[in-house]
PDB file of C-alpha atoms (C1' of nucleotides) in Angstrom:
ATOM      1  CA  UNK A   1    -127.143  10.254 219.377  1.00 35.00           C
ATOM      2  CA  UNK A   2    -129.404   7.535 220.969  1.00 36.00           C
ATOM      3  CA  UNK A   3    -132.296   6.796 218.745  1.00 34.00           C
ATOM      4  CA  UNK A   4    -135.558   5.824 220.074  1.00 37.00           C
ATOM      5  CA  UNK A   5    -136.254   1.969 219.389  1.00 38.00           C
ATOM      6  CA  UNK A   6    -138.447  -0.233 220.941  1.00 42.00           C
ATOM      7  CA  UNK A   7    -137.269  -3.472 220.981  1.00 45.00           C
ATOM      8  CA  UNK A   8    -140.859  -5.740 220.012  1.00 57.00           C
ATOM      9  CA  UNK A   9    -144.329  -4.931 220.233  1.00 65.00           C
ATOM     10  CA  UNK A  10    -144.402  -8.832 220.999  1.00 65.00           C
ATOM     11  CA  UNK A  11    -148.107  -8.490 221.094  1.00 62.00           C
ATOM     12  CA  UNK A  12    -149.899 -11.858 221.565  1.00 58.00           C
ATOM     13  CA  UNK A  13    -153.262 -12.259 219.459  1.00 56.00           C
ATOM     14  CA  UNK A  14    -155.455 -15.656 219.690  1.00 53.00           C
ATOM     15  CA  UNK A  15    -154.372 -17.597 217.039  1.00 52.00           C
ATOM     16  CA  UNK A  16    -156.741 -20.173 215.122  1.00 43.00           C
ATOM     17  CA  UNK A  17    -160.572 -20.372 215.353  1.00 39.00           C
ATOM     18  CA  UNK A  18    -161.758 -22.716 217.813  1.00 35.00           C
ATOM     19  CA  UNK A  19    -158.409 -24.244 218.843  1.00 35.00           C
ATOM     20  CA  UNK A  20    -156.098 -22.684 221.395  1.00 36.00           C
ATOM     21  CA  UNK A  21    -153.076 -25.003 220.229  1.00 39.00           C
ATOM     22  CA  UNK A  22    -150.623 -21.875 220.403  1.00 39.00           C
ATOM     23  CA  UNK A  23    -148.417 -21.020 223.154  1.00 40.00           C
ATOM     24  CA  UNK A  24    -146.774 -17.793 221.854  1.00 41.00           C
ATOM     25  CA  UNK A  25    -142.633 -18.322 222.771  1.00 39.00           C
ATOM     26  CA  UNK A  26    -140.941 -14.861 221.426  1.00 39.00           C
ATOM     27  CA  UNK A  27    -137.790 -16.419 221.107  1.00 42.00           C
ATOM     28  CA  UNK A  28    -136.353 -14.186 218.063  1.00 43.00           C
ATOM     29  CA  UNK A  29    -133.650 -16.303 216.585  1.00 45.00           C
ATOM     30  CA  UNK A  30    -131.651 -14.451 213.959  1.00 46.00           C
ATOM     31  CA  UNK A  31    -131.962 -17.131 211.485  1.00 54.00           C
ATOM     32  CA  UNK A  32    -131.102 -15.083 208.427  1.00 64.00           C
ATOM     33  CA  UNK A  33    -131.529 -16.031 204.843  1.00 70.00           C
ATOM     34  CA  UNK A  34    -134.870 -17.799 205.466  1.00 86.00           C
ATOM     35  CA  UNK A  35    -136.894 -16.155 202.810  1.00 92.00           C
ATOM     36  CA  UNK A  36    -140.500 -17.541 201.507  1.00 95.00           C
ATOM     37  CA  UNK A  37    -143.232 -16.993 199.618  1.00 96.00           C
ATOM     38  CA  UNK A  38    -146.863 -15.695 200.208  1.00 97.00           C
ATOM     39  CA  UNK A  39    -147.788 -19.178 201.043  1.00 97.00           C
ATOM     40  CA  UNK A  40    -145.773 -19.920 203.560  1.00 96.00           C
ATOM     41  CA  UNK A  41    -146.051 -16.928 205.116  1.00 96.00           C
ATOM     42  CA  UNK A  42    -149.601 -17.167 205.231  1.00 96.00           C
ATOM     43  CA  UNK A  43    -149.449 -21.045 206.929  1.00 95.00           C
ATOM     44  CA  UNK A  44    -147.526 -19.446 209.411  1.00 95.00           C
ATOM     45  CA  UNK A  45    -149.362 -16.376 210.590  1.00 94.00           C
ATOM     46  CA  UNK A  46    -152.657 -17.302 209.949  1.00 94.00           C
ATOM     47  CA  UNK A  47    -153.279 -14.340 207.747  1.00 95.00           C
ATOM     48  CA  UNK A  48    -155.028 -14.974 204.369  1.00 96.00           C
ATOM     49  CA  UNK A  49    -152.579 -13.858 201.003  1.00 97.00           C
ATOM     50  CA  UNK A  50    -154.766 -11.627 200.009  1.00 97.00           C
ATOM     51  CA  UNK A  51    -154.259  -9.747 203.526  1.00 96.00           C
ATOM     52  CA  UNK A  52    -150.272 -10.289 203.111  1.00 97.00           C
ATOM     53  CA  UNK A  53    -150.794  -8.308 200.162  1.00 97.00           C
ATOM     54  CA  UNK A  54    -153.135  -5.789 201.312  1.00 95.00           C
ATOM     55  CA  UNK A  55    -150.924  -5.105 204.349  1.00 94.00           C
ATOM     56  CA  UNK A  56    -148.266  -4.379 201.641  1.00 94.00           C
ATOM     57  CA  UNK A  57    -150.811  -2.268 199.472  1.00 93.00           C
ATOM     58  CA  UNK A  58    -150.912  -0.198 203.083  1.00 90.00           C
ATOM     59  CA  UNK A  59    -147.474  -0.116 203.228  1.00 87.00           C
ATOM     60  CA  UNK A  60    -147.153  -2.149 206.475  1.00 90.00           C
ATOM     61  CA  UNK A  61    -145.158  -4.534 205.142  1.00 91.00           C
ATOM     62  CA  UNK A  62    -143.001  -4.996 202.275  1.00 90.00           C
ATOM     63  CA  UNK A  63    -141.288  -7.751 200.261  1.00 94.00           C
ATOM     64  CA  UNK A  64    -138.995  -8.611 197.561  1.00 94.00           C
ATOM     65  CA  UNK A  65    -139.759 -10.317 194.164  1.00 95.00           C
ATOM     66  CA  UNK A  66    -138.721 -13.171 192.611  1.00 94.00           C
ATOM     67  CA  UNK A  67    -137.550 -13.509 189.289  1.00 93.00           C
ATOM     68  CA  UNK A  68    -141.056 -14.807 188.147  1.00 94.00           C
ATOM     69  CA  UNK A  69    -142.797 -12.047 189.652  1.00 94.00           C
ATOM     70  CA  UNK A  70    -143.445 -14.122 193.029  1.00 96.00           C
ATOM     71  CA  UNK A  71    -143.286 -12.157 196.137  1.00 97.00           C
ATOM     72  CA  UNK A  72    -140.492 -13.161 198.818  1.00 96.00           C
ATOM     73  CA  UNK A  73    -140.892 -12.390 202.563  1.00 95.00           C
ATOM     74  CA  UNK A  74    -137.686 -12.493 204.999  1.00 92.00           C
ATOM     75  CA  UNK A  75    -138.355 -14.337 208.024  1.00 90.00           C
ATOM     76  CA  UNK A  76    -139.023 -11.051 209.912  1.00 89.00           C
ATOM     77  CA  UNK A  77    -142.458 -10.672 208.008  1.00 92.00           C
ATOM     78  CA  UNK A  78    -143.787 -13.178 209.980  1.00 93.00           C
ATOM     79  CA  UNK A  79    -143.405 -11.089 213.440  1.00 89.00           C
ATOM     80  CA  UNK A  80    -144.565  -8.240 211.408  1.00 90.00           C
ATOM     81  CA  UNK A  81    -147.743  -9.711 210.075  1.00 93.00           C
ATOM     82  CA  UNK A  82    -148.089 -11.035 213.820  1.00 91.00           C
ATOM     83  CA  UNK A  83    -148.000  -7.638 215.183  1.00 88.00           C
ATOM     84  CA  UNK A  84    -149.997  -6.186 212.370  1.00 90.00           C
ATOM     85  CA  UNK A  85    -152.547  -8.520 212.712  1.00 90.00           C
ATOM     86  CA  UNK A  86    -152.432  -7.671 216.394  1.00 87.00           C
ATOM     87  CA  UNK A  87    -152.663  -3.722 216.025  1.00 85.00           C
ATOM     88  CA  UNK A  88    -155.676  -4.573 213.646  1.00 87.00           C
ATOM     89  CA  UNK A  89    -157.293  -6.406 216.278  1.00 82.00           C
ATOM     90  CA  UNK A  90    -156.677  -3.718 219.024  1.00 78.00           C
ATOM     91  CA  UNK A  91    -158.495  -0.743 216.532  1.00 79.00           C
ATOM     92  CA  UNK A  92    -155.544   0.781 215.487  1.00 82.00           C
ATOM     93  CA  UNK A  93    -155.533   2.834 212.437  1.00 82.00           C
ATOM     94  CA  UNK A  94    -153.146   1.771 209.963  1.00 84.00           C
ATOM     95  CA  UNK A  95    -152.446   4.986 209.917  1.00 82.00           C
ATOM     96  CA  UNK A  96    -150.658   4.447 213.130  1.00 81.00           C
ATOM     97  CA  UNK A  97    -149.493   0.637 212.618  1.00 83.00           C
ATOM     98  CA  UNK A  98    -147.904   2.316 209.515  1.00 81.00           C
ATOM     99  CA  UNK A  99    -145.767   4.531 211.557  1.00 74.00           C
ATOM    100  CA  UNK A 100    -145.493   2.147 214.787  1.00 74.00           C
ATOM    101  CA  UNK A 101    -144.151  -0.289 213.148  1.00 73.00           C
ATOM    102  CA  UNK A 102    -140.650   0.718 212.314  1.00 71.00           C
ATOM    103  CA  UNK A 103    -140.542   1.401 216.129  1.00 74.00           C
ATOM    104  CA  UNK A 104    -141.391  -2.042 217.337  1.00 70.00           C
ATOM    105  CA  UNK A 105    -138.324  -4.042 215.460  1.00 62.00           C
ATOM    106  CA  UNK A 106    -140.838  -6.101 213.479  1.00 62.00           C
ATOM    107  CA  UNK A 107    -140.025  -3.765 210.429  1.00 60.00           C
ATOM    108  CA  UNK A 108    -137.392  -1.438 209.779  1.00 56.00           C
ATOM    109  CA  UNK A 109    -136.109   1.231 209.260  1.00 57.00           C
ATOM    110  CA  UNK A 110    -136.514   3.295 212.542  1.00 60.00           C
ATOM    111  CA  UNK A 111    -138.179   6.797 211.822  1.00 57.00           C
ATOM    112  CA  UNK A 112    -136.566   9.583 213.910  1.00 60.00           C
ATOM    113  CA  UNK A 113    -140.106  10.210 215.471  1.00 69.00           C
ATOM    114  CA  UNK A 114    -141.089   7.268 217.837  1.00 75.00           C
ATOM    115  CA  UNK A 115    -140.657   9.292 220.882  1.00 77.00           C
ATOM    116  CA  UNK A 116    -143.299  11.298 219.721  1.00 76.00           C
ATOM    117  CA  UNK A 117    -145.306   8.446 218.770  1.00 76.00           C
ATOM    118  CA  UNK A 118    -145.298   6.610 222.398  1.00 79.00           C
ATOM    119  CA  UNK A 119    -147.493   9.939 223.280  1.00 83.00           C
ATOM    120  CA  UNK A 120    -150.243   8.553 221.223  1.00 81.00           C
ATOM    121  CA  UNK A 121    -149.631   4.982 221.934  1.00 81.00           C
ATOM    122  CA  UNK A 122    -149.853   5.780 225.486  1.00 85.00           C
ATOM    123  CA  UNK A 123    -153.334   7.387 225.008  1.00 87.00           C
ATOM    124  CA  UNK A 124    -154.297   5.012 223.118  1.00 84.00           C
ATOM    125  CA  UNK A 125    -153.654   2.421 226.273  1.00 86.00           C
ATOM    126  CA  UNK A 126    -155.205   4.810 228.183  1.00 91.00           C
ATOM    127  CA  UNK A 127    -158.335   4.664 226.077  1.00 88.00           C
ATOM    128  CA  UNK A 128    -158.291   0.596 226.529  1.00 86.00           C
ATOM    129  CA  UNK A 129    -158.210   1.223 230.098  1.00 92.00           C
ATOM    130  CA  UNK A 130    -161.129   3.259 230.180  1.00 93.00           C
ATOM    131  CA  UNK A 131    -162.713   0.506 227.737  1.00 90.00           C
ATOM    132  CA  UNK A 132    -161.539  -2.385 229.954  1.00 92.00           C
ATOM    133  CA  UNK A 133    -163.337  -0.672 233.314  1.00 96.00           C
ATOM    134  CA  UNK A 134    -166.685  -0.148 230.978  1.00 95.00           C
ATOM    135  CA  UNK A 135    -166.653  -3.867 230.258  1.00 93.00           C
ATOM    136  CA  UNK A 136    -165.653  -5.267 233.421  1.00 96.00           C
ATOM    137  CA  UNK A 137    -169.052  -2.803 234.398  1.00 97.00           C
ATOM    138  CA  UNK A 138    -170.819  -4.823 231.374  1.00 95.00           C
ATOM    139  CA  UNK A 139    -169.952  -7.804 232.650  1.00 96.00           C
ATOM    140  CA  UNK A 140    -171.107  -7.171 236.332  1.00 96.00           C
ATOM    141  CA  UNK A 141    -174.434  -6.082 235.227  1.00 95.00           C
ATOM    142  CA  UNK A 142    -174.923  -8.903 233.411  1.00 94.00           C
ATOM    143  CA  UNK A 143    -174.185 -11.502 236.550  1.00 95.00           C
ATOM    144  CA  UNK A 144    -176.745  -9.218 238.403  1.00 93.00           C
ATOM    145  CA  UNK A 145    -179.176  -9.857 235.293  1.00 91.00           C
ATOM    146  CA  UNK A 146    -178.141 -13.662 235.429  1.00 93.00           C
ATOM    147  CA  UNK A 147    -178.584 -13.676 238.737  1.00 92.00           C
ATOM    148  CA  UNK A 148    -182.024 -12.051 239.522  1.00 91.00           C
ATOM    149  CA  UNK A 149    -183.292 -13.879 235.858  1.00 90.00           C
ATOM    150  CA  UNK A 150    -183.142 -17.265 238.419  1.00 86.00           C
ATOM    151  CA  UNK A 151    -184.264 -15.782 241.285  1.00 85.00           C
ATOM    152  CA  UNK A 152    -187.699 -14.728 239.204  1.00 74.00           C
ATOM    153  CA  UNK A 153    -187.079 -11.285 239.959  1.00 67.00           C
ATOM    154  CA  UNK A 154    -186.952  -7.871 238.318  1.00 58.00           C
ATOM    155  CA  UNK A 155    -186.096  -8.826 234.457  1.00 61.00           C
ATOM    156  CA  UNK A 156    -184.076  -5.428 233.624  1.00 64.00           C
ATOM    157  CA  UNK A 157    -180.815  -5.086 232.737  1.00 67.00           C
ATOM    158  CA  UNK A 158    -180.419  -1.917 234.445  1.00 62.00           C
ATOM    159  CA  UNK A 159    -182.484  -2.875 237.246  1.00 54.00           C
ATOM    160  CA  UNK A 160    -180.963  -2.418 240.436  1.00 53.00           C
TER     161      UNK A 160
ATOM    162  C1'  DC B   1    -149.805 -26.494 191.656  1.00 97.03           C
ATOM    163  C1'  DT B   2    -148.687 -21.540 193.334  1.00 97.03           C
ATOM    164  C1'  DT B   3    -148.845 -16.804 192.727  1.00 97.03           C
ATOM    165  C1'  DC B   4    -150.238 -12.367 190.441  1.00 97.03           C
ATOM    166  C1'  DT B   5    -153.516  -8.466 189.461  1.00 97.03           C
ATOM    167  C1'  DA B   6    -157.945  -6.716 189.165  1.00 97.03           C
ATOM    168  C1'  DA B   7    -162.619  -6.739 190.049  1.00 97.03           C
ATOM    169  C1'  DC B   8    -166.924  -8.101 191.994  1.00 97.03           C
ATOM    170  C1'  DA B   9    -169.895  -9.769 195.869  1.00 97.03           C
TER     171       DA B   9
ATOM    172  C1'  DT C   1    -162.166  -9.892 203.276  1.00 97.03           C
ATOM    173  C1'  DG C   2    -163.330 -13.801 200.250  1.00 97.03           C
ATOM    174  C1'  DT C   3    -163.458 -15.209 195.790  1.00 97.03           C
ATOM    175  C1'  DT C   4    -162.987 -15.607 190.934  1.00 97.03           C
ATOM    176  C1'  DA C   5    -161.083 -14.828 186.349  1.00 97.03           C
ATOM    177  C1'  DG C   6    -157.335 -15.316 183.222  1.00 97.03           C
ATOM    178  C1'  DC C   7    -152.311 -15.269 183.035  1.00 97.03           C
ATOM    179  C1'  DA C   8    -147.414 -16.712 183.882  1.00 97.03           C
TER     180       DA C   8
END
DNA sequence: CTTCTAACA
DNA sequence: TGTTAGCA
């Protein structure tokens, strides 16, 4: 029996406000036993605790505690957060992330149904391409605006 | 000082 | 989501 796994979402999101330091190198070494805190997970996705833990609340991610009560991420909640935060971005419903997820390799277990699931995901990047071609329209009206604003012409946005 | 939960803005 | 309170 072959399950259905997708390897990584991978999915690149602008990191930082302002400052495009990050280059975004997938290299997924299987360090294990690196295990760390809210904190530190936090430094190193960007992602404010209190969305670490509301991603948990959702049941996107999950952790383990410490003995004083402390929550402890493995090293894998990092790509996870990444691709959450990513999904987020893109509109997905959590409702979706929450059920993508375990597909993508940035949190396990695999379900049985991600076949199914790449129906949906594939409509949904359908639905960006129809959203991409409306703002690549967008963006051509507003060079014609731009460019007939200088000229002291017509002043419409729709104007032809 | 860090994190936790809950609650309010 | 941020922030704050009041505890461990």
């Amino acid at each position: 029996m072959m399950k259905t796994f997708i390897p990584f979402l991978s999915l690149r999101r602008p990191r930082g406000r302002g400052t495009t330091v990050n280059s975004d190198i997938n290299v997924k070494v299987k360090s294990v036993g690196e295990r760390m805190r809210i904190g530190e997970l936090s430094e190193r996705t960007g992602a404010s605790a209190r969305s670490i833990r509301y991603y948990e609340q959702l049941g996107l991610l999950t952790s383990a505690r410490l003995g004083n009560g402390y929550r402890e991420f493995d090293d894998s909640a990092v790509a996870t957060v990444d691709t959450i935060k990513a999904l987020i971005d893109l509109g997905f419903p959590t409702e979706l992330i929450q059920r993508v997820l375990p597909c993508t390799g940035d949190a396990g277990p695999a379900g049985q149904d991600c076949g199914v699931l790449m129906r949906r995901v594939a409509e949904i990047r359908d639905e960006m391409d129809a959203k991409a071609a409306r703002l690549i329209e967008t963006r051509d009206a507003l060079t014609g605006f731009l460019a007939r604003a200088e000229t002291g012409a017509s002043v419409q946005l729709g104007a032809a």
